[in-house]
Structure formats: structure tokens, C-alpha cells
mmCIF file of C-alpha atoms and ligand atoms in Angstrom:
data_model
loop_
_atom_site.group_PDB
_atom_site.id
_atom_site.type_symbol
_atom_site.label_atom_id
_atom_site.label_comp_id
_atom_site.label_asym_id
_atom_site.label_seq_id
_atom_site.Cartn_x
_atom_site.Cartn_y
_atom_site.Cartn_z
ATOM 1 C CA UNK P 1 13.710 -5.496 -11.736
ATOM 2 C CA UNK P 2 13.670 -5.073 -15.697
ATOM 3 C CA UNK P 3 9.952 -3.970 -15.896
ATOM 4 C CA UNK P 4 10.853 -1.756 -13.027
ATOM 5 C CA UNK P 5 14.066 -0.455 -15.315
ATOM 6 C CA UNK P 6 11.911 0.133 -18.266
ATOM 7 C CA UNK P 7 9.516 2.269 -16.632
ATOM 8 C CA UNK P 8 11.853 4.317 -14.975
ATOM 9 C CA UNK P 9 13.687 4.992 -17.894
ATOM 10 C CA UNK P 10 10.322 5.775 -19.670
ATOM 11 C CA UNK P 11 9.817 8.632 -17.431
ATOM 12 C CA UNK P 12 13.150 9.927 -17.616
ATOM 13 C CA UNK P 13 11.939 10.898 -21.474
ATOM 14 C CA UNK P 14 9.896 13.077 -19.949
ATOM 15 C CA UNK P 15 12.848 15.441 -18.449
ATOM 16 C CA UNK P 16 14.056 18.740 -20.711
ATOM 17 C CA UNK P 17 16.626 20.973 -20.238
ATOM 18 C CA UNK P 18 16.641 23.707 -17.841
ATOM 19 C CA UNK P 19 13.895 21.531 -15.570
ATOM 20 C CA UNK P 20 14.025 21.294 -11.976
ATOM 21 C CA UNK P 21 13.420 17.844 -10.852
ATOM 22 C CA UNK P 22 12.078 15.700 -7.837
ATOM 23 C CA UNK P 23 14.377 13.008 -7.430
ATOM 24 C CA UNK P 24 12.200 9.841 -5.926
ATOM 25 C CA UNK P 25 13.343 6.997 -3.316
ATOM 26 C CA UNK P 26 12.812 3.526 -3.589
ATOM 27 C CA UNK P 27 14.816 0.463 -6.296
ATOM 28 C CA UNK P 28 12.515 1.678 -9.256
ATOM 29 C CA UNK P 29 13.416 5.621 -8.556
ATOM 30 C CA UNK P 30 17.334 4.383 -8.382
ATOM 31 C CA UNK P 31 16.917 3.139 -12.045
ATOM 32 C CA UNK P 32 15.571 6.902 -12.737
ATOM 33 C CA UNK P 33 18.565 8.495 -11.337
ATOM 34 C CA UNK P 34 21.118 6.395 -12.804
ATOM 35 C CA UNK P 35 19.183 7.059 -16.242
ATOM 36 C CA UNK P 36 19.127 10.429 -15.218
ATOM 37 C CA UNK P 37 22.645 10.728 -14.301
ATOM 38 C CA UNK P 38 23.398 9.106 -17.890
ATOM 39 C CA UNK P 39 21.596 12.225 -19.651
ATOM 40 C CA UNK P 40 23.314 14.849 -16.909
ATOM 41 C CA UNK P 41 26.897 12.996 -18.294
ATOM 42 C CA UNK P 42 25.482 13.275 -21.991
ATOM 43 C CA UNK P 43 25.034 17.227 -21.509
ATOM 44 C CA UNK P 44 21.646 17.021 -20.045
ATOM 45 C CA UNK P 45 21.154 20.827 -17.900
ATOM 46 C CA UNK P 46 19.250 20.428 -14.844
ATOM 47 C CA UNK P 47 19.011 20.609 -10.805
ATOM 48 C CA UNK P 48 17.611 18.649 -8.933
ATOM 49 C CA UNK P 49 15.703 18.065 -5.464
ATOM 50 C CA UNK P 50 16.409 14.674 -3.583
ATOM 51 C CA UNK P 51 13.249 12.575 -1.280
ATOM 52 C CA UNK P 52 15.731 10.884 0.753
ATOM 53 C CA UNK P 53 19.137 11.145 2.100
ATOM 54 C CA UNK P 54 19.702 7.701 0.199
ATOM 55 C CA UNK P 55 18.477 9.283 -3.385
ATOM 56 C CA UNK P 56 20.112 12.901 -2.445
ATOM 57 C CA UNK P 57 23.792 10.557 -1.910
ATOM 58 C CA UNK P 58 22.996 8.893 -5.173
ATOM 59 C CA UNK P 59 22.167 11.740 -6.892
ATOM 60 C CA UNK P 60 25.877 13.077 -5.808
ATOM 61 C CA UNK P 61 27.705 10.375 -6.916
ATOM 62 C CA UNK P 62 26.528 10.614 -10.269
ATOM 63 C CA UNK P 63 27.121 14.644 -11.043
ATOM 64 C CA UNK P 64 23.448 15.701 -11.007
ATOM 65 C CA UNK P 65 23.209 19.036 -9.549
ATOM 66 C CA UNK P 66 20.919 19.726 -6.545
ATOM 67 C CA UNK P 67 19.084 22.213 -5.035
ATOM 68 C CA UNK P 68 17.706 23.716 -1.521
ATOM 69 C CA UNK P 69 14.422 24.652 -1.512
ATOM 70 C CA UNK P 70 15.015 27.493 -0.444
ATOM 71 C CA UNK P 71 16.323 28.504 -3.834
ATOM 72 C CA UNK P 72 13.291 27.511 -6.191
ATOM 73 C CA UNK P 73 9.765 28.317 -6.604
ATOM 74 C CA UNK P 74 8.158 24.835 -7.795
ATOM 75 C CA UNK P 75 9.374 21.960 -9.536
ATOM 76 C CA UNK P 76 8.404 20.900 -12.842
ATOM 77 C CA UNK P 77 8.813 17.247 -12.487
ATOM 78 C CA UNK P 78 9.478 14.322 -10.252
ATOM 79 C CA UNK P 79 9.805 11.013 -11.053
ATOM 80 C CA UNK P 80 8.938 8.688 -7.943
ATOM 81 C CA UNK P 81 7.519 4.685 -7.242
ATOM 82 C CA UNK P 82 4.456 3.482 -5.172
ATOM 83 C CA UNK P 83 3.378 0.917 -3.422
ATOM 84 C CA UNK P 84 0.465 0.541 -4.462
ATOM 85 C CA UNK P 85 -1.646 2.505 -7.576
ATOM 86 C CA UNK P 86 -5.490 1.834 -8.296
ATOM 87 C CA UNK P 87 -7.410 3.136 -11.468
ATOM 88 C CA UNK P 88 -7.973 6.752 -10.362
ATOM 89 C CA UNK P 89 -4.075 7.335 -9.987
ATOM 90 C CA UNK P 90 -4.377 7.298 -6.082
ATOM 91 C CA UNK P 91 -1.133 5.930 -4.519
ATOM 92 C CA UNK P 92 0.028 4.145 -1.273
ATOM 93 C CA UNK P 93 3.614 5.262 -0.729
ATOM 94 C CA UNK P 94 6.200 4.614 2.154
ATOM 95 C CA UNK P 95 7.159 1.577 1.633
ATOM 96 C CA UNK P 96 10.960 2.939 2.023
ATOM 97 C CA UNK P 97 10.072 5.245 4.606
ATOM 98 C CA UNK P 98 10.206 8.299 2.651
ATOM 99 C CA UNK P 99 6.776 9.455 2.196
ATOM 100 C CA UNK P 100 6.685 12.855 3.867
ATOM 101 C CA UNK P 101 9.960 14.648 1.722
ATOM 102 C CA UNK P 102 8.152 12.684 -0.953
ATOM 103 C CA UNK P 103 5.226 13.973 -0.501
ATOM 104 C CA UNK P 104 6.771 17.379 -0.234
ATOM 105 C CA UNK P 105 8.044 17.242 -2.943
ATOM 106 C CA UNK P 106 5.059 16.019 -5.177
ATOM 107 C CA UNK P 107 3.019 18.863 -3.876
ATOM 108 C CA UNK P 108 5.305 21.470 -5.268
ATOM 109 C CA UNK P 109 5.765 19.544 -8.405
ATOM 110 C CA UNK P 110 4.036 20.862 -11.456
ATOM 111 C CA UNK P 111 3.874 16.922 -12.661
ATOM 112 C CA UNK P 112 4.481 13.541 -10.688
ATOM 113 C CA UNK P 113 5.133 10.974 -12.778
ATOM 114 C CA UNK P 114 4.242 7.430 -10.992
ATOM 115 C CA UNK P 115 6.658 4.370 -12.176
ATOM 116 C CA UNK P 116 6.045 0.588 -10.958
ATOM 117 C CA UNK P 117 6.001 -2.762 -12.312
ATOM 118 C CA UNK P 118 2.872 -4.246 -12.998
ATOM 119 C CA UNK P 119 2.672 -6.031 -9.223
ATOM 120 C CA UNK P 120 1.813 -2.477 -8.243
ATOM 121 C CA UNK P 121 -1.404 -2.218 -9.553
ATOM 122 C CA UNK P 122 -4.508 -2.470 -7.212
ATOM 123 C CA UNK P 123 -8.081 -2.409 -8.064
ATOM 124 C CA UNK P 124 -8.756 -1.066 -4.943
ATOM 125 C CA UNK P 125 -5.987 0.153 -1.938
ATOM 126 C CA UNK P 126 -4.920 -1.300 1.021
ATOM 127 C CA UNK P 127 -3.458 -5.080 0.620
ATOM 128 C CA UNK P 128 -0.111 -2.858 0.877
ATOM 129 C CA UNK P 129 0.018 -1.583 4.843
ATOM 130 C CA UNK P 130 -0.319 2.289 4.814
ATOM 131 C CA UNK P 131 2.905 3.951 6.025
ATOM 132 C CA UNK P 132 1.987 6.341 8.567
ATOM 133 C CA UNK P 133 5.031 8.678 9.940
ATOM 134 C CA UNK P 134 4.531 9.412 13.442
ATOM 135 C CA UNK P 135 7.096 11.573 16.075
ATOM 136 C CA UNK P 136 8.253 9.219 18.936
ATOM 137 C CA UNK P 137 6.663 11.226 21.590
ATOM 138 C CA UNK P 138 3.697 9.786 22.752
ATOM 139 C CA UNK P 139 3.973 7.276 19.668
ATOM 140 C CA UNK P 140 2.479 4.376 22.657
ATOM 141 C CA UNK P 141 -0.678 6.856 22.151
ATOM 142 C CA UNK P 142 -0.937 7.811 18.672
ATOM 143 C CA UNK P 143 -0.639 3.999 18.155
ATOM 144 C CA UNK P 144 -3.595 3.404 20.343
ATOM 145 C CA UNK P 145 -5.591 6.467 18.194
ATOM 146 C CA UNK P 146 -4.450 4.604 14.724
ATOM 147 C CA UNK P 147 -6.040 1.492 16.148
ATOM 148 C CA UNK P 148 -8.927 2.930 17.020
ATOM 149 C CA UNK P 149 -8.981 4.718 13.151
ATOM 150 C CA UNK P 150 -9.772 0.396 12.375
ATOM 151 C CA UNK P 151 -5.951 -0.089 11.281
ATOM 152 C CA UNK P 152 -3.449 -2.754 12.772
ATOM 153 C CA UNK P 153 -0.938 -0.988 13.173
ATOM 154 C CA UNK P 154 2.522 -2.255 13.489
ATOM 155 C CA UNK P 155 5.747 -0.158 14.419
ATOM 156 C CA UNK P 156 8.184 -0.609 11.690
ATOM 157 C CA UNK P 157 11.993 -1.732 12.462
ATOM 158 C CA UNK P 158 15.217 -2.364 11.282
ATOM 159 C CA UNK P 159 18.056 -4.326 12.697
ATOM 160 C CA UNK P 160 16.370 -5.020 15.508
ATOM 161 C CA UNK P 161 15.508 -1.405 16.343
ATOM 162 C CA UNK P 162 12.980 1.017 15.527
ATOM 163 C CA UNK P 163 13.049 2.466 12.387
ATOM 164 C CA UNK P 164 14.146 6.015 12.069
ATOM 165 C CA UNK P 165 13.071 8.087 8.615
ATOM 166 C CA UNK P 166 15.283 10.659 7.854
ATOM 167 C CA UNK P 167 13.088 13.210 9.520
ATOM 168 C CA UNK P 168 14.042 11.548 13.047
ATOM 169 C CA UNK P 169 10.550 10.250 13.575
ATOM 170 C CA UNK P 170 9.114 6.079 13.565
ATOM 171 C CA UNK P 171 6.656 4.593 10.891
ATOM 172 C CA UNK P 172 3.669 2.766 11.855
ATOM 173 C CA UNK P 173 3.193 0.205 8.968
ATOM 174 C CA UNK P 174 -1.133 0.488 9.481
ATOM 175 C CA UNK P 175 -2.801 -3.007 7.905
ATOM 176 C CA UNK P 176 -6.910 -1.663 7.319
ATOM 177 C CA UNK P 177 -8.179 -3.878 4.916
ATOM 178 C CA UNK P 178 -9.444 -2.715 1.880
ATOM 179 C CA UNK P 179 -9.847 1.027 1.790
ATOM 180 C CA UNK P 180 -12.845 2.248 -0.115
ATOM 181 C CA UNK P 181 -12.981 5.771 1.615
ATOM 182 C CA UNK P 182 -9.350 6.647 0.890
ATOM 183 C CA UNK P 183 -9.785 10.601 1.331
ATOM 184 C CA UNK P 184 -11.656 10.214 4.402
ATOM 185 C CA UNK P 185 -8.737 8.335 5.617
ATOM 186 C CA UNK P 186 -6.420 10.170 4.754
ATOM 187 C CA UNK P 187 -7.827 13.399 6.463
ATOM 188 C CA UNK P 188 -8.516 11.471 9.925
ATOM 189 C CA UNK P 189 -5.082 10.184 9.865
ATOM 190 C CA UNK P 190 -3.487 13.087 9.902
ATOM 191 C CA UNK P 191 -5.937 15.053 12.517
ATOM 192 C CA UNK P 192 -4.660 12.223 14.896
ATOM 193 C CA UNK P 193 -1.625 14.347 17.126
ATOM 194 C CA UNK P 194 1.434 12.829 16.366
ATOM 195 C CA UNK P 195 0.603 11.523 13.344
ATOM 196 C CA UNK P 196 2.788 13.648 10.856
ATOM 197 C CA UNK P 197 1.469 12.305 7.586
ATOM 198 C CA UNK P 198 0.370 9.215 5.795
ATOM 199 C CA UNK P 199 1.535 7.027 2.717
ATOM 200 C CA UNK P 200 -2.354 8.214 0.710
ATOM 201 C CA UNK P 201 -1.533 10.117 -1.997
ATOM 202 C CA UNK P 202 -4.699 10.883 -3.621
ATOM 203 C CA UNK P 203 -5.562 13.065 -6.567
ATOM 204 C CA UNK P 204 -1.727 14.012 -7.257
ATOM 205 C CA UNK P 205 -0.010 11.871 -10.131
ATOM 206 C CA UNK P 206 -0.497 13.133 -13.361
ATOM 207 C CA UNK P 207 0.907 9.849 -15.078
ATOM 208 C CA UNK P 208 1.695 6.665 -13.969
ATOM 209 C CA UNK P 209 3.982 4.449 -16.517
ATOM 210 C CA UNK P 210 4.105 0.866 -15.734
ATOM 211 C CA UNK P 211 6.499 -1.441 -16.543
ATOM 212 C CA UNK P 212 5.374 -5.191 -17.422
ATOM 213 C CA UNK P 213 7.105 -8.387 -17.330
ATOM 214 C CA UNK P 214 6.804 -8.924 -20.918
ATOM 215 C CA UNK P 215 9.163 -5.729 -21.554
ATOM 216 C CA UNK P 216 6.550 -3.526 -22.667
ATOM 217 C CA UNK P 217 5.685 -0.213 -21.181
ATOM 218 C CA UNK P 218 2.360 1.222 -20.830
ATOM 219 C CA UNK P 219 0.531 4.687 -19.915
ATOM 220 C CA UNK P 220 -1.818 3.571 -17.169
ATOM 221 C CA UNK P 221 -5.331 4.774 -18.603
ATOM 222 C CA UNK P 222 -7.243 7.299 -15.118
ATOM 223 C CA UNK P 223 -10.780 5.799 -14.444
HETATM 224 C C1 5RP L 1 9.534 5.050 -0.631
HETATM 225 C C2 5RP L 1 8.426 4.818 -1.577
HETATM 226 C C3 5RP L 1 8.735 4.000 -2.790
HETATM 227 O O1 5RP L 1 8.453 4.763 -3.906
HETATM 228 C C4 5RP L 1 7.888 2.780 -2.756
HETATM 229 O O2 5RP L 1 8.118 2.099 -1.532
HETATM 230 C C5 5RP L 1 8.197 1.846 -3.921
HETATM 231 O O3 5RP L 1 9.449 1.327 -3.775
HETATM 232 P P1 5RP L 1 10.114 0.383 -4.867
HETATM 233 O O4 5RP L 1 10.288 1.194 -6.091
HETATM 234 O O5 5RP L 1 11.427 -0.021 -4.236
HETATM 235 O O6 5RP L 1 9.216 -0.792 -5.081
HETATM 236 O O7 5RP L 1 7.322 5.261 -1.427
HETATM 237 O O8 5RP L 1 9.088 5.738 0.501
#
């Protein structure tokens, strides 16, 4: 949790007045918001854009400001966690079941600053199942598609149910192995009907800070 903490609160540096600001989901984005809300009570100016109904509440509790989209152009920063990160900055998120608003949101930010703890680092993607958000009707089928895409997929749940994102639809936690083609899989996920979008974020961090166990905090260098 502290090398989590450290990163976060690394990123938060990042954040000048007068920014708009992607609020990410997850425990390492929650230590970015309360850091956040710190600077907000310390006179910090901002508004902000929430990934999650969980992140958006938080954000309200501590007085940060937030906006619709319908009300901004782009957004200069958002500060978010992953799943799993590999050399070229290329991300498995979902793990909390917010990867479409997040990925939303990091496509209209002008910078996506990646935090995790050093566990998070992969040489290559894929021990971390891919999240893959699906609608429920049909999901029986687009299951059977995703299978035949190589993954095992497996219907997340909660409580005993199925597991509803905040968008209303399931996530289909998709084991494949190691994934060496992760662009190619990441298009022919989402041509499958059904299949909303996937945890592969490739191509859009511009920084990932990492925090280690030791209590530094590094940069992670792009291959
Ligand atoms: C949520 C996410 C999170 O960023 C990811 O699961 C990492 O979570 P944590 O910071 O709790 O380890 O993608 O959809």
C-alpha cells in the first residue's frame, strides 16, 4: 500500500492550477484523490472528471470540483493505476471494472500518467486476465466468440451475482497467455459484437511512476 501511496502522490506533483483532471479508479488512484483533495483544501484551483461512480463519490466528499463532459474540450491530465505495465508503456486495465470511462477518459487526456507498485510491472502482458466489457445481450455468444479469439474467458462476479460496471454491462475476465501481438488483440476484441471494449491500453501513457517497496519512486524508462 505505501509504494502504491508514494507513487500516487508523485503524480499528483504533476497537477497545476487551472488544470482539468481525470480522476482514476482503483486503491492506488484513491491515494491520488485524497492527495489531491489535500492540495484542492490547500487552495489548489481545479475541476475535475471522475472514471467511476466510486472515484466521482470520493472525489465529492473531499471538495474537488467536477465536471460534465459536456462542458470541456480535453483534459490535461489524469492520473490512473494498471494492472499490468510492460516496457513500451502498454497497460492491462480493468481490474476494478472501470476500463471503458477510463479509457474515455485517457483518450481525451492531453497526458495519462500511469501509477503502480512495482508488482505491476510485466516484461511481457497477459499473466493479469484482460478485462473485456461486454453488454448482457447475447453475452452466452460473445463469450463463445472471445473463446474462439484463444482466451479463457471467465464471467466476472460479485456477491454471488454477476458483476455489473457502472455502464450496466458484465466483464469477461479473458486468461490468453502471454500476449505478444497486443494491438492485434486489441482490434479483434473489439470487432467481436457485444464486446464494448477491452482492458489493452496500448500506445497511450505518457509516464508511468512506480512506486517500490523500498520507498523510492522511479520514472519507468519506455523501451
Ligand atoms: C480499474 C483499474 C485499476 O486502475 C487497476 O485495476 C489497478 O487497481 P489498483 O490500483 O487497485 O491495483 O483499471 O478499472
Amino acid at each position: 500500500m505505501e509504494s502504491k501511496r508514494i507513487a500516487a502522490e508523485r503524480a499528483v506533483d504533476f497537477i497545476k492550477d487551472g488544470m482539468i483532471v481525470g480522476l482514476g479508479t482503483g486503491s492506488t488512484a484513491y491515494f491520488a484523490i485524497r492527495k489531491i483533495g489535500q492540495r484542492v483544501k490547500e487552495g489548489l484551483s481545479i475541476k475535475a472528471i471522475a472514471t467511476s461512480k466510486q472515484s466521482e463519490n470520493l472525489a465529492k466528499e473531499l471538495g474537488i470540483s467536477l465536471l460534465p463532459f459536456a462542458e470541456i474540450e480535453s483534459i490535461d491530465i489524469t492520473i490512473d493505476g494498471a494492472d499490468e505495465v510492460d516496457a513500451e508503456w502498454n497497460l492491462i486495465k480493468g481490474g476494478g471494472g472501470a476500463l471503458l470511462r477510463e479509457k474515455i477518459v485517457a483518450s481525451a487526456s492531453k497526458q495519462l500518467i500511469i501509477i503502480i507498485d512495482e508488482s505491476k510491472l510485466a516484461e511481457q502482458l497477459g499473466a493479469f486476465p484482460l478485462p473485456v466489457e461486454i453488454v448482457p445481450f447475447g453475452y452466452e455468444m460473445t463469450i463463445k466468440k472471445l473463446r474462439k479469439q484463444g482466451a479463457d474467458p471467465v464471467l466476472r462476479t460479485a456477491d454471488n451475482q454477476t458483476y455489473l460496471t457502472d455502464n450496466g454491462n458484465y466483464i469477461v475476465d479473458c486468461h490468453f497467455g502471454k500476449i505478444t501481438r497486443a494491438e492485434e488483440l486489441h482490434q479483434a476484441l473489439n470487432l467481436i459484437p457485444g464486446v464494448v471494449d477491452n482492458g489493452l491500453f496500448i500506445g497511450m501513457a505518457t509516464l508511468v511512476i512506480v512506486g517500490y517497496q523500498d520507498g523510492t519512486v522511479k520514472e519507468l524508462l519506455k523501451m
